Coordinates of C-alpha atoms and ligand atoms in Angstrom, one line a residue:
M30 CA -23.2 43.6 -137.2
Q31 CA -25.3 39.8 -137.2
P32 CA -26.8 38.9 -134.1
M33 CA -24.6 36.4 -131.9
L34 CA -25.6 33.5 -129.9
A35 CA -23.3 35.5 -127.4
G36 CA -22.0 33.3 -124.4
L37 CA -23.7 30.4 -125.0
I38 CA -20.9 28.2 -126.8
L39 CA -17.0 28.2 -126.0
A40 CA -15.7 28.6 -129.7
P41 CA -13.1 25.9 -130.7
F42 CA -10.1 28.3 -130.6
A43 CA -11.0 30.0 -127.3
A44 CA -8.5 28.7 -124.7
N45 CA -9.7 26.1 -122.9
P46 CA -8.6 25.3 -119.0
D47 CA -9.1 21.2 -120.0
N48 CA -6.1 21.9 -122.4
S49 CA -4.3 24.5 -120.4
L50 CA -0.3 24.2 -121.1
G51 CA -0.2 24.3 -117.3
R52 CA 1.3 25.6 -113.8
Q53 CA 5.0 25.5 -113.4
H54 CA 4.5 23.6 -110.3
D55 CA 2.4 20.6 -110.1
E56 CA -0.9 20.7 -108.5
L57 CA -4.1 18.5 -108.3
P58 CA -7.0 20.1 -110.1
S59 CA -9.5 22.2 -107.8
P60 CA -12.4 19.8 -107.8
L61 CA -14.9 22.9 -108.0
R62 CA -13.1 25.7 -110.5
N63 CA -11.7 25.1 -113.8
A64 CA -7.8 26.3 -114.1
F65 CA -8.3 29.7 -114.9
Q66 CA -11.3 30.3 -112.5
R67 CA -8.8 29.8 -110.2
D68 CA -5.8 31.7 -111.3
R69 CA -8.4 34.5 -110.6
D70 CA -9.1 34.0 -107.1
R71 CA -5.5 33.7 -106.2
I72 CA -5.1 37.3 -107.6
I73 CA -7.8 38.6 -106.1
H74 CA -6.7 36.9 -102.4
S75 CA -3.0 38.2 -103.4
T76 CA -1.2 41.4 -101.5
A77 CA -0.4 43.1 -104.9
F78 CA -4.0 43.2 -105.9
R79 CA -5.2 44.7 -102.7
R80 CA -2.4 47.2 -103.4
L81 CA -3.8 48.3 -106.6
E82 CA -6.5 50.5 -104.3
Y83 CA -4.0 53.2 -103.1
K84 CA -2.4 53.0 -106.8
T85 CA -2.8 55.7 -109.3
Q86 CA -2.8 56.0 -113.1
V87 CA -2.8 59.6 -114.1
F88 CA -3.8 61.5 -110.4
V89 CA -1.8 60.6 -107.3
N90 CA -4.4 58.4 -104.9
H91 CA -5.0 61.4 -102.4
E92 CA -5.8 64.1 -104.9
G93 CA -9.8 62.9 -104.9
D94 CA -11.7 59.9 -103.8
L95 CA -13.6 59.8 -107.5
F96 CA -10.6 59.4 -109.7
R97 CA -9.4 56.2 -111.0
T98 CA -7.1 53.7 -108.7
R99 CA -5.6 50.9 -110.7
L100 CA -7.8 49.0 -108.6
T101 CA -11.2 50.1 -110.0
H102 CA -9.3 50.8 -113.3
S103 CA -8.3 46.9 -113.4
L104 CA -12.1 46.1 -112.5
E105 CA -13.7 48.3 -115.2
V106 CA -10.8 46.3 -117.8
A107 CA -12.6 43.0 -116.4
Q108 CA -16.3 44.1 -117.3
L109 CA -15.0 45.1 -120.6
A110 CA -13.0 42.4 -121.2
R111 CA -15.5 39.3 -120.1
G112 CA -18.3 41.2 -122.2
I113 CA -16.2 41.1 -125.5
A114 CA -15.1 37.7 -124.5
R115 CA -18.9 36.2 -124.4
T116 CA -19.8 37.9 -127.7
L117 CA -16.9 36.4 -129.1
N118 CA -17.6 32.6 -127.5
L119 CA -14.2 33.3 -125.8
H120 CA -13.3 32.0 -122.0
E121 CA -14.9 34.6 -120.4
D122 CA -12.8 33.5 -116.9
L123 CA -9.1 33.6 -118.6
T124 CA -9.6 37.2 -119.4
E125 CA -11.1 38.5 -116.3
A126 CA -8.3 36.8 -114.5
I127 CA -5.7 38.4 -116.9
A128 CA -7.5 41.9 -116.6
L129 CA -7.5 42.1 -112.9
A130 CA -3.8 40.4 -112.6
H131 CA -2.5 43.2 -115.8
D132 CA -1.4 46.0 -113.4
L133 CA -0.3 44.1 -111.3
G134 CA 3.6 45.3 -111.4
H135 CA 3.2 48.7 -111.2
T136 CA 5.2 51.3 -109.3
P137 CA 3.4 53.9 -107.3
F138 CA 2.2 57.0 -109.0
G139 CA 1.4 55.4 -112.6
H140 CA 3.7 56.3 -115.9
A141 CA 6.0 58.8 -114.0
G142 CA 6.9 56.1 -111.2
Q143 CA 7.9 53.3 -113.9
D144 CA 9.8 55.8 -115.6
A145 CA 12.2 57.1 -112.8
L146 CA 12.4 53.7 -111.3
N147 CA 13.7 52.2 -115.1
D148 CA 15.5 55.2 -115.1
C149 CA 17.6 54.1 -111.8
M150 CA 17.4 50.4 -113.3
K151 CA 19.3 51.5 -116.3
D152 CA 22.5 49.9 -115.4
Y153 CA 21.0 47.0 -113.5
G154 CA 18.3 45.6 -116.6
G155 CA 15.7 48.0 -116.4
F156 CA 12.2 48.2 -114.8
E157 CA 9.4 47.3 -117.1
H158 CA 5.7 47.1 -115.7
N159 CA 4.9 44.4 -117.8
L160 CA 7.9 41.9 -116.7
Q161 CA 7.0 43.4 -112.9
S162 CA 3.1 42.0 -113.2
L163 CA 4.9 38.9 -114.2
R164 CA 7.6 38.9 -111.7
V165 CA 4.6 39.3 -109.1
V166 CA 2.8 36.2 -109.7
D167 CA 5.8 34.1 -110.4
K168 CA 7.9 34.9 -107.6
L169 CA 6.9 37.7 -105.5
E170 CA 4.0 37.0 -103.8
Q171 CA 5.0 34.4 -100.6
R172 CA 2.1 32.7 -99.5
Y173 CA 2.0 29.1 -100.6
A174 CA 3.8 26.7 -98.9
E175 CA 5.1 24.7 -101.9
F176 CA 6.2 27.8 -104.3
D177 CA 7.0 31.3 -105.0
G178 CA 4.3 32.9 -106.5
L179 CA 1.1 32.2 -107.5
N180 CA 1.8 29.0 -109.6
L181 CA -0.8 30.7 -112.1
T182 CA -1.2 28.8 -115.7
F183 CA 0.9 29.3 -118.7
E184 CA -2.4 31.2 -120.4
L185 CA -2.8 33.4 -117.7
R186 CA 1.2 34.5 -117.6
E187 CA 1.2 34.8 -121.2
G188 CA -1.7 37.5 -121.1
I189 CA -0.2 39.3 -118.4
L190 CA 3.4 40.4 -120.9
K191 CA 1.6 42.2 -123.4
H192 CA 5.0 43.0 -125.0
C193 CA 8.9 42.1 -123.9
S194 CA 12.2 42.8 -125.8
I195 CA 13.7 39.5 -127.3
K196 CA 16.5 40.3 -124.8
N197 CA 14.6 39.9 -121.7
A198 CA 12.4 37.4 -123.8
K199 CA 15.1 35.2 -123.6
Q200 CA 15.3 35.1 -120.2
L201 CA 11.8 33.8 -119.4
G202 CA 11.6 31.0 -121.0
D203 CA 8.1 29.0 -122.0
V204 CA 5.9 32.7 -122.3
G205 CA 8.9 34.4 -123.8
E206 CA 8.9 32.0 -126.5
R207 CA 6.6 34.1 -128.4
F208 CA 8.5 36.9 -128.8
I209 CA 11.1 35.2 -130.1
N210 CA 9.0 33.4 -132.8
K211 CA 6.8 36.2 -133.7
T212 CA 3.4 34.0 -133.0
S213 CA 0.3 35.4 -131.6
P214 CA -1.3 34.9 -127.6
S215 CA -4.0 33.9 -126.9
L216 CA -7.5 35.8 -128.4
E217 CA -8.6 35.9 -124.7
A218 CA -5.4 38.0 -124.0
Q219 CA -5.7 39.8 -127.3
V220 CA -9.3 40.9 -125.9
T221 CA -7.8 42.0 -122.4
N222 CA -5.0 44.4 -124.3
F223 CA -7.7 46.4 -126.1
A224 CA -10.4 46.4 -123.2
D225 CA -7.3 48.2 -121.0
E226 CA -6.8 50.8 -123.7
I227 CA -11.1 51.3 -124.4
A228 CA -11.0 51.0 -120.6
Y229 CA -8.5 53.8 -119.8
N230 CA -9.0 56.3 -122.5
N231 CA -12.7 56.8 -121.6
H232 CA -12.1 56.9 -117.7
D233 CA -9.7 59.6 -118.5
V234 CA -12.0 61.8 -120.5
D235 CA -14.2 61.4 -117.3
D236 CA -11.9 62.1 -115.0
G237 CA -10.0 64.6 -116.9
L238 CA -13.2 66.3 -116.9
R239 CA -14.1 65.8 -114.0
S240 CA -10.7 67.4 -112.4
G241 CA -11.4 70.3 -115.1
L242 CA -8.3 70.0 -116.2
I243 CA -9.7 69.5 -119.6
S244 CA -12.8 70.9 -121.0
I245 CA -15.9 69.6 -123.0
E246 CA -15.1 72.2 -125.6
Q247 CA -11.3 71.2 -126.0
L248 CA -12.9 68.0 -126.6
Q249 CA -15.0 68.9 -129.1
S250 CA -11.8 68.7 -131.6
V251 CA -12.1 65.0 -130.9
E252 CA -14.4 62.9 -133.4
L253 CA -15.4 60.0 -131.3
F254 CA -15.9 62.1 -128.6
A255 CA -18.0 65.3 -130.7
S256 CA -19.9 62.5 -132.7
Q257 CA -21.1 61.1 -129.6
L258 CA -21.7 64.7 -127.6
D259 CA -23.9 65.5 -130.6
L260 CA -26.0 62.2 -130.5
V261 CA -26.7 63.1 -126.6
K262 CA -27.6 66.8 -127.2
S263 CA -29.9 66.5 -129.8
K264 CA -31.5 64.0 -128.0
Y265 CA -31.7 65.5 -124.6
P266 CA -31.0 69.4 -125.4
K267 CA -31.1 70.1 -121.6
L268 CA -29.3 67.6 -120.2
E269 CA -26.9 69.2 -117.5
Q270 CA -23.8 69.0 -117.2
K271 CA -22.7 65.6 -115.2
R272 CA -25.4 63.1 -117.0
L273 CA -24.4 64.5 -120.4
I274 CA -20.9 63.6 -120.2
H275 CA -21.4 60.3 -119.0
E276 CA -24.4 59.8 -121.5
T277 CA -21.4 60.6 -124.0
I278 CA -18.8 58.2 -122.8
R279 CA -21.0 55.2 -122.3
R280 CA -21.8 55.4 -125.7
M281 CA -17.9 56.1 -126.9
I282 CA -17.0 52.8 -125.2
N283 CA -20.4 51.0 -126.9
V284 CA -18.8 52.3 -130.4
L285 CA -15.7 51.2 -129.5
V286 CA -16.9 47.8 -127.9
V287 CA -19.5 46.9 -131.0
D288 CA -16.6 48.2 -133.4
L289 CA -13.8 45.5 -132.1
C290 CA -16.1 42.6 -131.6
T291 CA -17.7 43.2 -135.7
Q292 CA -14.0 43.9 -136.4
S293 CA -12.4 40.9 -134.9
T294 CA -15.7 38.2 -135.6
D295 CA -14.8 39.3 -139.3
N296 CA -10.6 38.4 -139.0
I297 CA -12.1 35.2 -137.0
N298 CA -13.8 33.9 -139.8
K299 CA -11.7 35.0 -142.9
I300 CA -8.8 32.7 -141.0
S301 CA -11.5 29.9 -139.5
P302 CA -9.3 28.9 -136.9
Q303 CA -9.9 25.4 -135.8
N304 CA -8.2 25.3 -132.4
S305 CA -6.2 27.6 -130.4
Q306 CA -2.9 26.8 -131.9
D307 CA -4.2 28.2 -135.6
I308 CA -5.0 31.2 -133.3
R309 CA -0.8 31.6 -131.9
Q310 CA -0.1 31.1 -135.8
A311 CA -2.3 33.6 -137.0
P312 CA -1.5 37.6 -137.3
Y313 CA -3.6 39.5 -134.3
L314 CA -7.1 39.0 -134.9
V315 CA -8.5 41.4 -132.4
S316 CA -9.0 45.1 -134.3
F317 CA -10.7 47.9 -134.4
S318 CA -11.7 48.7 -137.8
N319 CA -9.2 51.4 -139.7
K320 CA -12.0 54.2 -139.1
I321 CA -12.6 53.6 -135.4
D322 CA -9.1 52.6 -135.1
K323 CA -8.1 56.0 -136.3
Q324 CA -10.6 58.0 -134.4
N325 CA -9.5 56.0 -131.2
L326 CA -6.0 57.4 -132.0
A327 CA -6.7 60.4 -132.2
L328 CA -8.3 60.1 -128.8
K329 CA -5.3 59.4 -127.3
Q330 CA -3.3 62.1 -129.0
F331 CA -5.7 64.3 -127.4
L332 CA -5.2 63.0 -123.9
R333 CA -1.4 62.8 -124.4
K334 CA -1.3 66.3 -125.4
N335 CA -3.9 67.8 -123.1
L336 CA -4.3 66.1 -119.8
Y337 CA -1.2 63.6 -119.3
Q338 CA 1.2 66.4 -120.0
H339 CA -0.7 69.2 -118.5
Y340 CA 1.2 71.1 -116.1
K341 CA -0.2 70.3 -113.0
V342 CA 0.1 66.3 -114.0
N343 CA 3.7 67.5 -114.5
R344 CA 4.0 68.8 -111.6
M345 CA 2.7 66.0 -109.8
S346 CA 4.6 63.5 -111.9
A347 CA 7.9 65.8 -111.3
K348 CA 7.1 65.3 -107.6
A349 CA 7.0 61.4 -108.0
E350 CA 9.7 61.2 -109.6
R351 CA 11.9 62.6 -107.0
I352 CA 10.4 60.4 -104.7
V353 CA 11.5 57.5 -106.3
R354 CA 14.8 58.6 -107.0
D355 CA 15.5 59.4 -103.8
L356 CA 14.2 56.3 -102.3
F357 CA 16.2 54.2 -104.7
A358 CA 19.2 56.1 -104.0
V359 CA 18.9 55.7 -100.3
F360 CA 18.1 51.7 -100.1
L361 CA 20.5 51.3 -103.0
A362 CA 23.4 52.8 -100.5
D363 CA 22.4 50.9 -97.6
I364 CA 20.1 48.1 -98.0
G365 CA 19.5 47.7 -94.3
L366 CA 16.9 50.5 -94.7
M367 CA 14.7 48.2 -96.3
P368 CA 12.6 45.6 -94.5
H369 CA 14.0 41.8 -93.8
E370 CA 12.4 39.7 -96.9
F371 CA 14.1 42.3 -99.3
Q372 CA 17.5 42.4 -97.5
A373 CA 17.7 38.7 -98.1
Y374 CA 17.4 38.9 -101.8
A375 CA 19.3 41.7 -101.3
K376 CA 22.6 40.5 -100.9
I377 CA 22.0 38.4 -103.9
D378 CA 20.8 41.2 -106.5
K379 CA 20.6 44.5 -104.5
A380 CA 19.3 46.7 -107.1
R381 CA 16.6 44.5 -108.4
A382 CA 15.5 44.1 -104.5
V383 CA 15.8 47.7 -104.3
A384 CA 13.4 47.6 -107.4
D385 CA 10.9 45.0 -106.3
Y386 CA 10.6 47.2 -102.7
I387 CA 9.9 50.4 -104.6
A388 CA 7.1 49.2 -107.2
G389 CA 5.5 47.4 -104.6
M390 CA 4.7 50.6 -102.6
T391 CA 1.3 52.3 -102.6
D392 CA 1.2 56.0 -103.4
R393 CA 0.7 56.9 -99.9
F394 CA 3.5 54.9 -98.6
A395 CA 6.1 55.9 -100.9
I396 CA 5.2 59.4 -99.6
R397 CA 5.4 58.5 -96.3
E398 CA 8.3 56.2 -96.4
H399 CA 10.0 59.2 -97.9
R400 CA 9.4 61.5 -95.2
R401 CA 9.9 59.1 -92.8
L402 CA 14.2 58.8 -94.2
F403 CA 14.4 62.5 -95.7
A404 CA 11.9 64.7 -93.4
V405 CA 14.0 65.0 -90.1
E406 CA 12.3 67.3 -88.0
D407 CA 9.0 65.2 -88.1
Y408 CA 10.6 62.0 -86.9
L409 CA 13.7 62.8 -84.9
Ligands
LIG29 MG1 -4.3 49.3 -117.6

């Protein structure tokens, strides 16, 4: 890999806040911050961002203090995305802002919660966390005098919407167009998607080992893990397990990030884009090499089989699904049980208002709310 003058210049094809496609509501520019910094700051000060602290990825929040939550996950994604963006001379502020916002629409209880809510909403347009993240920043955050939502730039909103069906895209206006026209998002958005994947695969290995649900022995069947473990063991033969795991995982992250930067630089150079419009017309340019892509896929398959479908995780998921289904049914049957602000919107679209209320809950709030509504003996 050629040494790069990382971060010293902004590539001509990087997103540029001075050429932003703008906000939905006109605002005077900030005298101190570029438009993407301002987006990031609005995200950090949002209610939905604070709630990420008590929402889970794989483990339910109260399972232990050492496991990742969506907040620490989002910070790890931002850290990786900024590093990659700097190496590729992209706009770090935009990648950071997308990373911090990318999970704002997640339900309580990780994927189990999202699947249950999507199932509850199947006759009412479905529920999808990506779309919900956009809904949070466009509508549900209500803190500004002149508009609903955070009034973020197009580039930030585009980055949040990772995938989207054509049917949904048609209802989204500007940010939906690329799914219809089959064009690409900014490189900053592409980088953040990969940073997300690198972050969760590796922290799930770490959390999985810490929880005892997976073991180092099992992980030796995964080439990406085994190759780095061997390197660490040969360099430090007597290393205690905790350090051994960290030294292995940090090398895995490094292998993935270096490969991503190298391959993406090659992809970009082949096309030599002149501006950010060229990026939109090009195929996706951020990618792993074929070799690392295969290794990364094998790691994901391992995690799906051995961690995400572990019976102890299944038990948490089953309970989480039950809580979400019960809450959905009880609120849909009587919107008067929801707080006032959700009742107002429920008069326009009942099911969506219920989904918004449930999606905004943290794990522990959903558990308490369930208890308040169903455990009669505790709350008479
Ligand atoms: Mg994520």
